Amino acid sequence: MTEHNETATRILDAAETLFAEQGFTETSLRSITARAKVNLAAVNYHFGSKEELVQAVFERFLTPFCRRLDKALDELMARSEQSTTPNLEGVFGVLARNMLSGVESARNDNKLSIFMRLLGLAYTQSQGHLRHYLREHYDATYRRFILLIHQSTPHVSPNELFWRIHFAVGAAVFTMGNVETLRAMALNDTHQDNTLENILDKLVPFVANALSEDRDH
Amino acid sequence: MTEHNETATRILDAAETLFAEQGFTETSLRSITARAKVNLAAVNYHFGSKEELVQAVFERFLTPFCRRLDKALDELMARSEQSTTPNLEGVFGVLARNMLSGVESARNDNKLSIFMRLLGLAYTQSQGHLRHYLREHYDATYRRFILLIHQSTPHVSPNELFWRIHFAVGAAVFTMGNVETLRAMALNDTHQDNTLENILDKLVPFVANALSEDRDH
DNA sequence: CGCTGATTCAAACAACCGTTTCAAACGACT
DNA sequence: AGTCGTTTGAAACGGTTGTTTGAATCAGCG
């Protein structure tokens, strides 16, 4: 699974980029192997099938991400042991810091964009096998995160919170996954270029405020 | 273009459903014509090509939608002539009522879901020709709507507002377009089934509040 | 060196794709 | 009836897809 193979890595790099740009089905194995400069048959040799390649792409960034997130959540809970309810900003801060932690240099902004775009595709492009795979491997961390958010906003009913969280997920996935397109539109409309940090600075309060808001519903 | 043809209508119905379920490239003309119970060549005969079929699917619901929306916005502006700034809830109410107007019966909830899912696909699946087509035909109404929202929230800067609007679009497209999936998850998590109206009742205040919020940014 | 197992390579495979062709069927008209 | 333009039908086209094959190449080791 997690061998440090030269060819396999090059395939994963190429696939990750092309999948994010074009989607899964519209990206052919031939275009992947051409970009990776490896032989066509290398994909089936190293990964078995195209479906397993898709899963491997997700695994490469989702597994370390969830491992780091789990550990960070452990620390957060240990620190706030006495106060039984963790606070929302803390939980979200942990998530945000984890998402940005893979992005050190300023110019691979697009790493985060690719990340979000792939997550969006996982929802949008049915790809039944992918949804099954993700549920099987990462559902535990997901549920734990949801539970913590719930505990940190006890005044919001579980059902109401569920939907607010997914409104927020939608806002994040949609905008971050289509950053280039939207940035171009914003440049036309408001004559102002936006760095990814700028956009995140608008997104985070949007989400935080909307999640905890105590509304009459 | 807008002929009331039996065969063409059946193709559009089938294509609309299958596109929303599977995406454009993963839906073959053969599966469309099989579902529509027409001959394979009928698509190329009536629409020219698959690309033009995709555009026709969008045109069938986007053209009447924008026509109704434009007229409703006319009335709104005429009614509030003296007060130079229209109010946000009014503008959004017009949009929401227009979106639901095509959905009379309770059980074609999924009409709206299909609508939103297709809109999401238009962003997600690059399909350069589609983006070009949509811009060329519906950009005027889009810009008019954005302008009205801007006038109704003068305390928010144009650039900030642009991004908030697209956060909202993301939240709407993502959740409404994946209603079935999310509804199943909600049923597991909160043991509560949700009608589409219930979800809209949560989404609308979420969006409205987040758009007009006067934040320090 | 000579052998063994892992990896690469060019080539081919069957299946499917969107599109085209052309004959058959149809409906409307004089 | 017979002719016309329109629509349907079955079949085939060239091209692309994911996958498989079998020989060539490589690395490691006795």
XYZ file of C-alpha atoms (C1' of nucleotides) in Angstrom:
494
model
C 0.000 0.000 0.000
C 2.326 2.720 1.259
C 5.542 1.792 -0.519
C 7.870 4.631 -1.451
C 8.054 3.736 -5.108
C 9.379 6.170 -7.708
C 6.970 5.205 -10.478
C 3.937 4.883 -8.219
C 4.606 8.318 -6.743
C 4.883 9.941 -10.147
C 1.595 8.331 -11.155
C -0.108 9.564 -7.986
C 1.189 13.105 -8.541
C -0.056 13.203 -12.109
C -3.379 11.572 -11.273
C -4.031 13.917 -8.366
C -3.590 16.994 -10.533
C -5.511 15.715 -13.541
C -8.373 14.314 -11.480
C -8.794 17.662 -9.762
C -8.691 19.505 -13.076
C -10.973 17.261 -15.104
C -12.733 14.750 -12.885
C -12.230 11.006 -12.713
C -13.945 9.624 -15.771
C -12.808 12.423 -18.069
C -9.180 11.729 -17.171
C -7.759 8.799 -19.123
C -5.004 6.533 -17.897
C -3.079 7.471 -21.005
C -3.046 11.161 -20.114
C -1.948 10.276 -16.584
C 0.895 8.029 -17.662
C 1.956 10.549 -20.304
C 2.214 13.315 -17.698
C 3.983 11.010 -15.245
C 6.305 9.845 -18.049
C 5.766 6.186 -17.286
C 4.404 3.321 -19.325
C 0.656 2.874 -19.670
C 0.657 -0.572 -18.094
C 2.367 0.756 -14.976
C -0.971 1.871 -13.511
C -2.496 -1.584 -13.609
C 0.749 -3.125 -12.464
C 1.167 -0.908 -9.391
C -2.443 -0.180 -8.457
C -4.487 -2.942 -10.052
C -7.174 -0.837 -11.689
C -8.250 2.737 -12.277
C -10.708 2.559 -9.387
C -7.948 1.540 -7.006
C -5.808 4.385 -8.326
C -8.573 6.830 -7.438
C -8.742 5.390 -3.935
C -4.954 5.540 -3.615
C -4.994 9.249 -4.498
C -7.458 9.908 -1.696
C -5.617 7.701 0.733
C -2.340 9.512 0.224
C -3.626 12.787 1.609
C -6.603 11.654 3.675
C -4.808 9.116 5.862
C -2.095 11.448 7.202
C -4.645 14.233 7.429
C -6.997 12.197 9.618
C -4.094 10.875 11.699
C -2.919 14.420 12.456
C -6.467 15.586 13.074
C -7.179 12.754 15.489
C -4.034 13.467 17.448
C -4.792 17.194 17.589
C -8.313 16.476 18.799
C -6.895 14.198 21.497
C -4.728 17.032 22.779
C -7.591 19.488 22.627
C -9.824 17.222 24.696
C -7.066 16.476 27.210
C -6.352 20.184 27.693
C -9.999 21.087 28.322
C -10.701 18.120 30.574
C -12.166 20.118 33.422
C -14.544 22.152 31.273
C -16.741 19.385 29.901
C -17.742 21.301 26.775
C -14.997 22.133 24.273
C -15.385 25.497 22.586
C -16.292 25.842 18.915
C -13.414 28.067 17.904
C -10.970 25.590 19.378
C -12.388 22.681 17.408
C -12.464 24.678 14.209
C -9.045 26.114 14.791
C -7.682 22.593 14.999
C -9.317 21.713 11.698
C -8.155 24.861 9.923
C -4.572 24.512 11.153
C -4.547 20.912 10.000
C -5.810 21.783 6.556
C -3.165 24.448 6.095
C -0.345 22.450 7.672
C 0.447 20.656 4.421
C 0.801 23.989 2.662
C 4.031 25.642 3.715
C 5.183 27.642 0.718
C 3.015 30.458 -0.552
C 2.876 29.298 -4.115
C 1.354 25.869 -3.612
C -1.859 27.468 -2.631
C -3.294 25.129 -5.177
C -2.446 22.112 -3.018
C -5.313 23.090 -0.759
C -7.436 23.903 -3.759
C -6.767 20.457 -5.239
C -7.571 18.907 -1.875
C -10.953 20.638 -1.687
C -11.763 20.027 -5.298
C -11.181 16.300 -4.931
C -13.404 16.225 -1.871
C -16.092 17.975 -3.858
C -15.740 15.466 -6.675
C -16.057 12.634 -4.180
C -19.534 13.904 -3.420
C -20.518 15.068 -6.881
C -19.272 12.287 -9.128
C -21.177 9.392 -7.713
C -18.387 6.815 -8.102
C -20.124 4.404 -5.750
C -16.912 2.586 -4.914
C -15.278 5.810 -3.706
C -18.095 6.688 -1.352
C -17.961 3.161 0.029
C -14.202 3.368 0.460
C -14.278 6.720 2.215
C -17.023 5.662 4.590
C -15.206 2.487 5.469
C -11.900 4.185 6.224
C -12.581 7.686 7.492
C -16.070 7.618 8.933
C -14.797 7.273 12.502
C -12.825 10.534 12.407
C -15.700 12.298 10.666
C -18.222 11.234 13.307
C -15.873 12.195 16.089
C -15.482 15.666 14.645
C -19.241 16.104 14.239
C -19.753 14.992 17.843
C -17.247 17.538 19.152
C -18.923 20.354 17.247
C -22.230 19.239 18.658
C -20.908 19.314 22.196
C -19.479 22.778 21.661
C -22.831 24.184 20.494
C -25.316 22.597 22.894
C -27.954 25.250 22.209
C -28.359 24.045 18.600
C -30.387 20.887 18.024
C -28.522 17.932 16.483
C -30.575 17.985 13.311
C -30.302 21.720 12.822
C -26.558 21.475 13.438
C -26.151 18.635 10.980
C -27.526 20.745 8.169
C -25.634 23.864 9.146
C -22.406 21.887 9.104
C -23.108 20.690 5.609
C -24.066 24.165 4.450
C -20.630 25.146 5.696
C -18.982 22.166 4.004
C -20.730 23.102 0.782
C -19.574 26.707 1.015
C -15.999 25.595 1.667
C -15.794 22.843 -0.927
C -17.534 24.851 -3.625
C -15.500 28.036 -3.285
C -12.107 26.545 -2.491
C -12.497 23.892 -5.152
C -13.321 26.469 -7.820
C -10.944 29.138 -6.622
C -9.425 29.914 -10.017
C -12.766 30.275 -11.772
C -14.282 32.418 -9.037
C -11.148 34.503 -8.665
C -11.357 35.397 -12.336
C -15.022 36.352 -11.933
C -14.247 38.459 -8.863
C -11.520 40.258 -10.789
C -14.079 41.200 -13.429
C -16.739 42.218 -10.934
C -14.831 44.019 -8.201
C -11.485 44.719 -9.900
C -9.719 43.166 -6.926
C -7.469 40.124 -6.929
C -7.788 37.750 -3.984
C -5.178 35.537 -2.401
C -6.333 32.250 -0.979
C -5.665 33.601 2.498
C -7.927 36.548 1.815
C -10.721 34.239 0.816
C -10.183 32.018 3.849
C -10.347 35.120 6.039
C -13.825 35.750 4.695
C -14.909 32.120 4.758
C -13.963 31.286 8.345
C -16.102 33.938 10.077
C -18.901 33.205 7.609
C -18.896 29.586 8.700
C -18.265 30.125 12.398
C -20.972 32.723 12.730
C -23.505 30.693 10.804
C -22.835 27.554 12.826
C -23.272 28.929 16.308
C -25.953 31.504 15.580
C -28.908 31.137 17.941
C -31.881 31.493 15.680
C -35.614 30.970 16.186
C -35.924 27.534 14.602
C -35.060 25.353 -30.669
C -38.232 25.362 -28.640
C -40.393 23.000 -30.669
C -42.846 20.829 -28.788
C -41.616 17.565 -30.227
C -42.526 14.231 -28.685
C -39.180 12.528 -29.288
C -37.086 15.556 -28.379
C -39.012 15.973 -25.124
C -38.509 12.353 -24.148
C -34.786 12.682 -24.828
C -34.581 15.838 -22.738
C -36.427 14.176 -19.839
C -34.131 11.168 -19.867
C -30.983 13.242 -20.314
C -31.906 15.620 -17.512
C -32.323 12.789 -15.029
C -29.282 10.798 -16.076
C -27.008 13.844 -16.281
C -27.983 14.828 -12.766
C -27.426 11.290 -11.488
C -24.135 10.542 -13.203
C -22.656 13.650 -14.757
C -22.279 14.512 -18.424
C -19.364 12.446 -19.634
C -20.337 9.380 -17.635
C -23.782 9.353 -19.251
C -23.728 7.789 -22.720
C -26.123 8.674 -25.504
C -27.055 5.009 -25.633
C -28.259 4.995 -22.034
C -30.239 8.182 -22.700
C -31.934 6.875 -25.814
C -32.608 3.547 -24.123
C -34.359 5.276 -21.241
C -36.248 7.588 -23.592
C -37.143 4.602 -25.779
C -36.055 6.298 -28.962
C -33.463 5.435 -31.562
C -29.822 6.249 -30.894
C -29.512 8.503 -33.942
C -32.423 10.639 -32.742
C -30.127 12.669 -30.489
C -27.870 13.776 -33.318
C -30.857 14.327 -35.571
C -32.771 16.569 -33.152
C -29.954 18.259 -31.293
C -26.906 17.933 -33.520
C -24.428 16.677 -30.976
C -24.104 15.635 -27.352
C -22.743 19.054 -26.408
C -25.795 20.742 -27.863
C -28.014 18.290 -25.990
C -26.359 19.336 -22.739
C -27.005 22.975 -23.579
C -30.610 22.184 -24.510
C -31.163 20.545 -21.119
C -29.986 23.716 -19.392
C -31.926 25.970 -21.711
C -35.203 24.176 -21.037
C -35.262 25.143 -17.370
C -32.930 28.133 -17.297
C -34.666 30.229 -19.944
C -38.150 30.231 -18.359
C -36.557 30.550 -14.939
C -34.625 33.678 -15.881
C -37.611 35.115 -17.729
C -39.792 34.757 -14.629
C -37.036 36.051 -12.382
C -36.461 39.121 -14.540
C -40.147 39.955 -14.548
C -40.406 39.497 -10.779
C -37.392 41.737 -10.252
C -39.006 44.372 -12.466
C -42.084 44.373 -10.265
C -40.001 44.489 -7.118
C -38.090 47.527 -8.325
C -41.234 49.269 -9.547
C -42.945 48.747 -6.199
C -40.030 50.141 -4.173
C -39.402 53.087 -6.490
C -39.400 55.753 -3.817
C -37.018 53.924 -1.494
C -33.915 53.835 -3.663
C -32.462 50.777 -1.943
C -34.348 47.471 -2.239
C -34.290 45.281 0.838
C -32.367 42.004 0.951
C -35.204 39.790 2.089
C -37.332 41.025 -0.770
C -34.717 40.205 -3.376
C -34.080 36.791 -1.886
C -37.756 36.092 -1.450
C -38.235 36.680 -5.161
C -35.450 34.208 -5.943
C -36.701 31.550 -3.559
C -40.298 31.805 -4.758
C -39.069 31.508 -8.333
C -37.049 28.418 -7.589
C -39.980 26.709 -5.952
C -42.540 27.874 -8.488
C -41.833 25.015 -10.861
C -42.393 22.516 -8.069
C -46.083 22.264 -7.343
C -46.626 18.690 -6.265
C -45.016 17.476 -3.091
C -43.374 14.445 -4.570
C -41.288 16.039 -7.280
C -39.077 17.548 -4.694
C -36.351 16.024 -6.761
C -37.068 18.447 -9.612
C -35.424 21.164 -7.555
C -32.719 18.754 -6.501
C -31.982 17.908 -10.137
C -31.959 21.615 -10.927
C -29.375 22.354 -8.255
C -27.294 19.324 -9.046
C -27.040 20.316 -12.684
C -25.994 23.812 -11.691
C -23.297 22.331 -9.507
C -22.115 20.143 -12.358
C -21.945 23.194 -14.603
C -19.321 24.596 -12.260
C -17.585 21.356 -11.361
C -17.322 19.517 -14.660
C -15.286 21.979 -16.634
C -17.135 21.448 -19.961
C -15.748 24.653 -21.414
C -18.527 24.927 -23.952
C -21.194 24.907 -21.235
C -19.582 27.694 -19.269
C -19.312 29.704 -22.458
C -22.942 29.027 -23.323
C -24.253 29.973 -19.888
C -22.256 33.167 -19.784
C -23.458 34.176 -23.205
C -27.141 33.588 -22.475
C -27.749 34.202 -18.788
C -24.999 36.519 -17.657
C -27.243 39.580 -17.880
C -29.783 38.254 -15.381
C -27.007 37.023 -13.130
C -25.299 40.415 -13.037
C -28.574 42.178 -12.441
C -29.294 39.976 -9.442
C -25.821 40.505 -7.996
C -26.227 44.264 -8.431
C -29.540 44.253 -6.580
C -28.066 42.332 -3.679
C -25.203 44.789 -3.585
C -27.583 47.748 -3.448
C -29.555 46.111 -0.646
C -26.448 45.628 1.501
C -24.539 48.881 1.006
C -22.552 48.391 4.212
C -20.736 45.364 2.728
C -17.913 46.024 0.281
C -18.388 44.674 -3.261
C -15.517 42.226 -2.981
C -16.584 40.911 0.417
C -20.120 40.551 -0.862
C -18.999 38.705 -3.976
C -17.405 35.992 -1.895
C -20.246 35.771 0.586
C -22.672 35.274 -2.284
C -20.618 32.404 -3.611
C -20.280 30.876 -0.172
C -24.059 30.924 -0.161
C -24.262 29.511 -3.670
C -21.918 26.729 -2.605
C -23.986 25.916 0.438
C -27.155 25.818 -1.632
C -25.816 23.875 -4.587
C -23.935 21.366 -2.467
C -26.726 20.532 -0.048
C -29.676 20.740 -2.431
C -27.816 18.851 -5.112
C -26.910 16.020 -2.756
C -30.159 15.964 -0.829
C -30.689 12.213 -0.978
C -27.205 11.358 0.216
C -27.228 13.912 3.009
C -30.758 13.028 4.044
C -29.681 9.429 4.531
C -26.723 10.562 6.621
C -28.930 12.832 8.716
C -31.301 9.973 9.325
C -28.420 7.945 10.715
C -27.025 10.781 12.799
C -30.067 12.530 14.186
C -32.792 9.916 13.608
C -34.905 12.573 11.929
C -36.134 12.598 8.362
C -36.129 15.952 6.566
C -38.419 17.210 3.852
C -36.918 19.508 1.291
C -38.954 22.351 2.733
C -37.485 21.706 6.160
C -34.004 21.955 4.747
C -34.823 25.132 2.839
C -36.186 26.600 6.058
C -32.769 26.106 7.596
C -30.832 27.196 4.533
C -32.587 30.501 3.865
C -31.883 32.136 7.249
C -28.380 30.675 7.148
C -27.741 32.455 3.869
C -29.602 35.663 4.601
C -27.922 36.137 7.953
C -24.467 35.381 6.623
C -24.867 37.752 3.670
C -25.906 40.871 5.521
C -23.874 40.366 8.686
C -21.848 43.481 9.523
C -18.486 42.087 10.455
C -15.101 43.691 11.063
C -13.571 43.022 7.656
C 28.692 -15.511 -14.739
C 23.945 -17.366 -14.510
C 19.853 -17.557 -12.408
C 15.589 -15.424 -10.253
C 12.049 -12.219 -9.351
C 10.528 -7.588 -10.082
C 9.694 -3.948 -13.277
C 9.195 -1.789 -17.867
C 7.842 -1.741 -22.562
C 5.332 -1.979 -27.090
C 1.527 -4.061 -28.813
C -2.752 -5.847 -28.938
C -7.395 -6.856 -26.827
C -12.418 -6.381 -26.414
C -15.728 -3.004 -25.151
C -17.624 1.238 -25.536
C -17.961 5.965 -27.159
C -20.190 9.820 -30.376
C -21.285 10.217 -34.937
C -22.596 9.033 -39.801
C -24.918 6.592 -43.351
C -28.650 5.211 -45.990
C -32.692 2.760 -46.606
C -37.405 2.332 -44.718
C -41.550 4.355 -42.854
C -44.452 8.147 -42.278
C -47.732 12.275 -43.105
C -49.331 15.917 -45.911
C -50.449 17.597 -50.276
C -52.134 17.828 -55.239
C -52.035 7.168 -56.349
C -47.876 9.451 -56.343
C -44.573 12.759 -54.838
C -42.449 15.464 -51.331
C -39.897 16.654 -46.941
C -39.533 14.835 -42.289
C -38.610 11.415 -39.034
C -37.195 6.742 -37.570
C -34.444 2.424 -37.905
C -30.517 -0.864 -37.998
C -25.955 -0.977 -38.960
C -21.562 0.463 -39.363
C -17.650 3.984 -38.853
C -13.314 5.560 -36.711
C -11.538 6.584 -32.364
C -10.740 6.084 -27.382
C -11.272 3.628 -23.227
C -9.333 0.266 -19.394
C -7.015 -3.899 -19.309
C -4.021 -7.888 -20.627
C -0.216 -10.135 -22.787
C 4.412 -11.648 -23.444
C 8.836 -10.431 -24.432
C 12.704 -7.268 -22.952
C 15.228 -5.110 -19.288
C 16.909 -4.526 -14.816
C 18.701 -5.466 -9.965
C 20.322 -8.515 -6.547
C 22.663 -12.676 -5.058
C 24.950 -17.359 -4.795
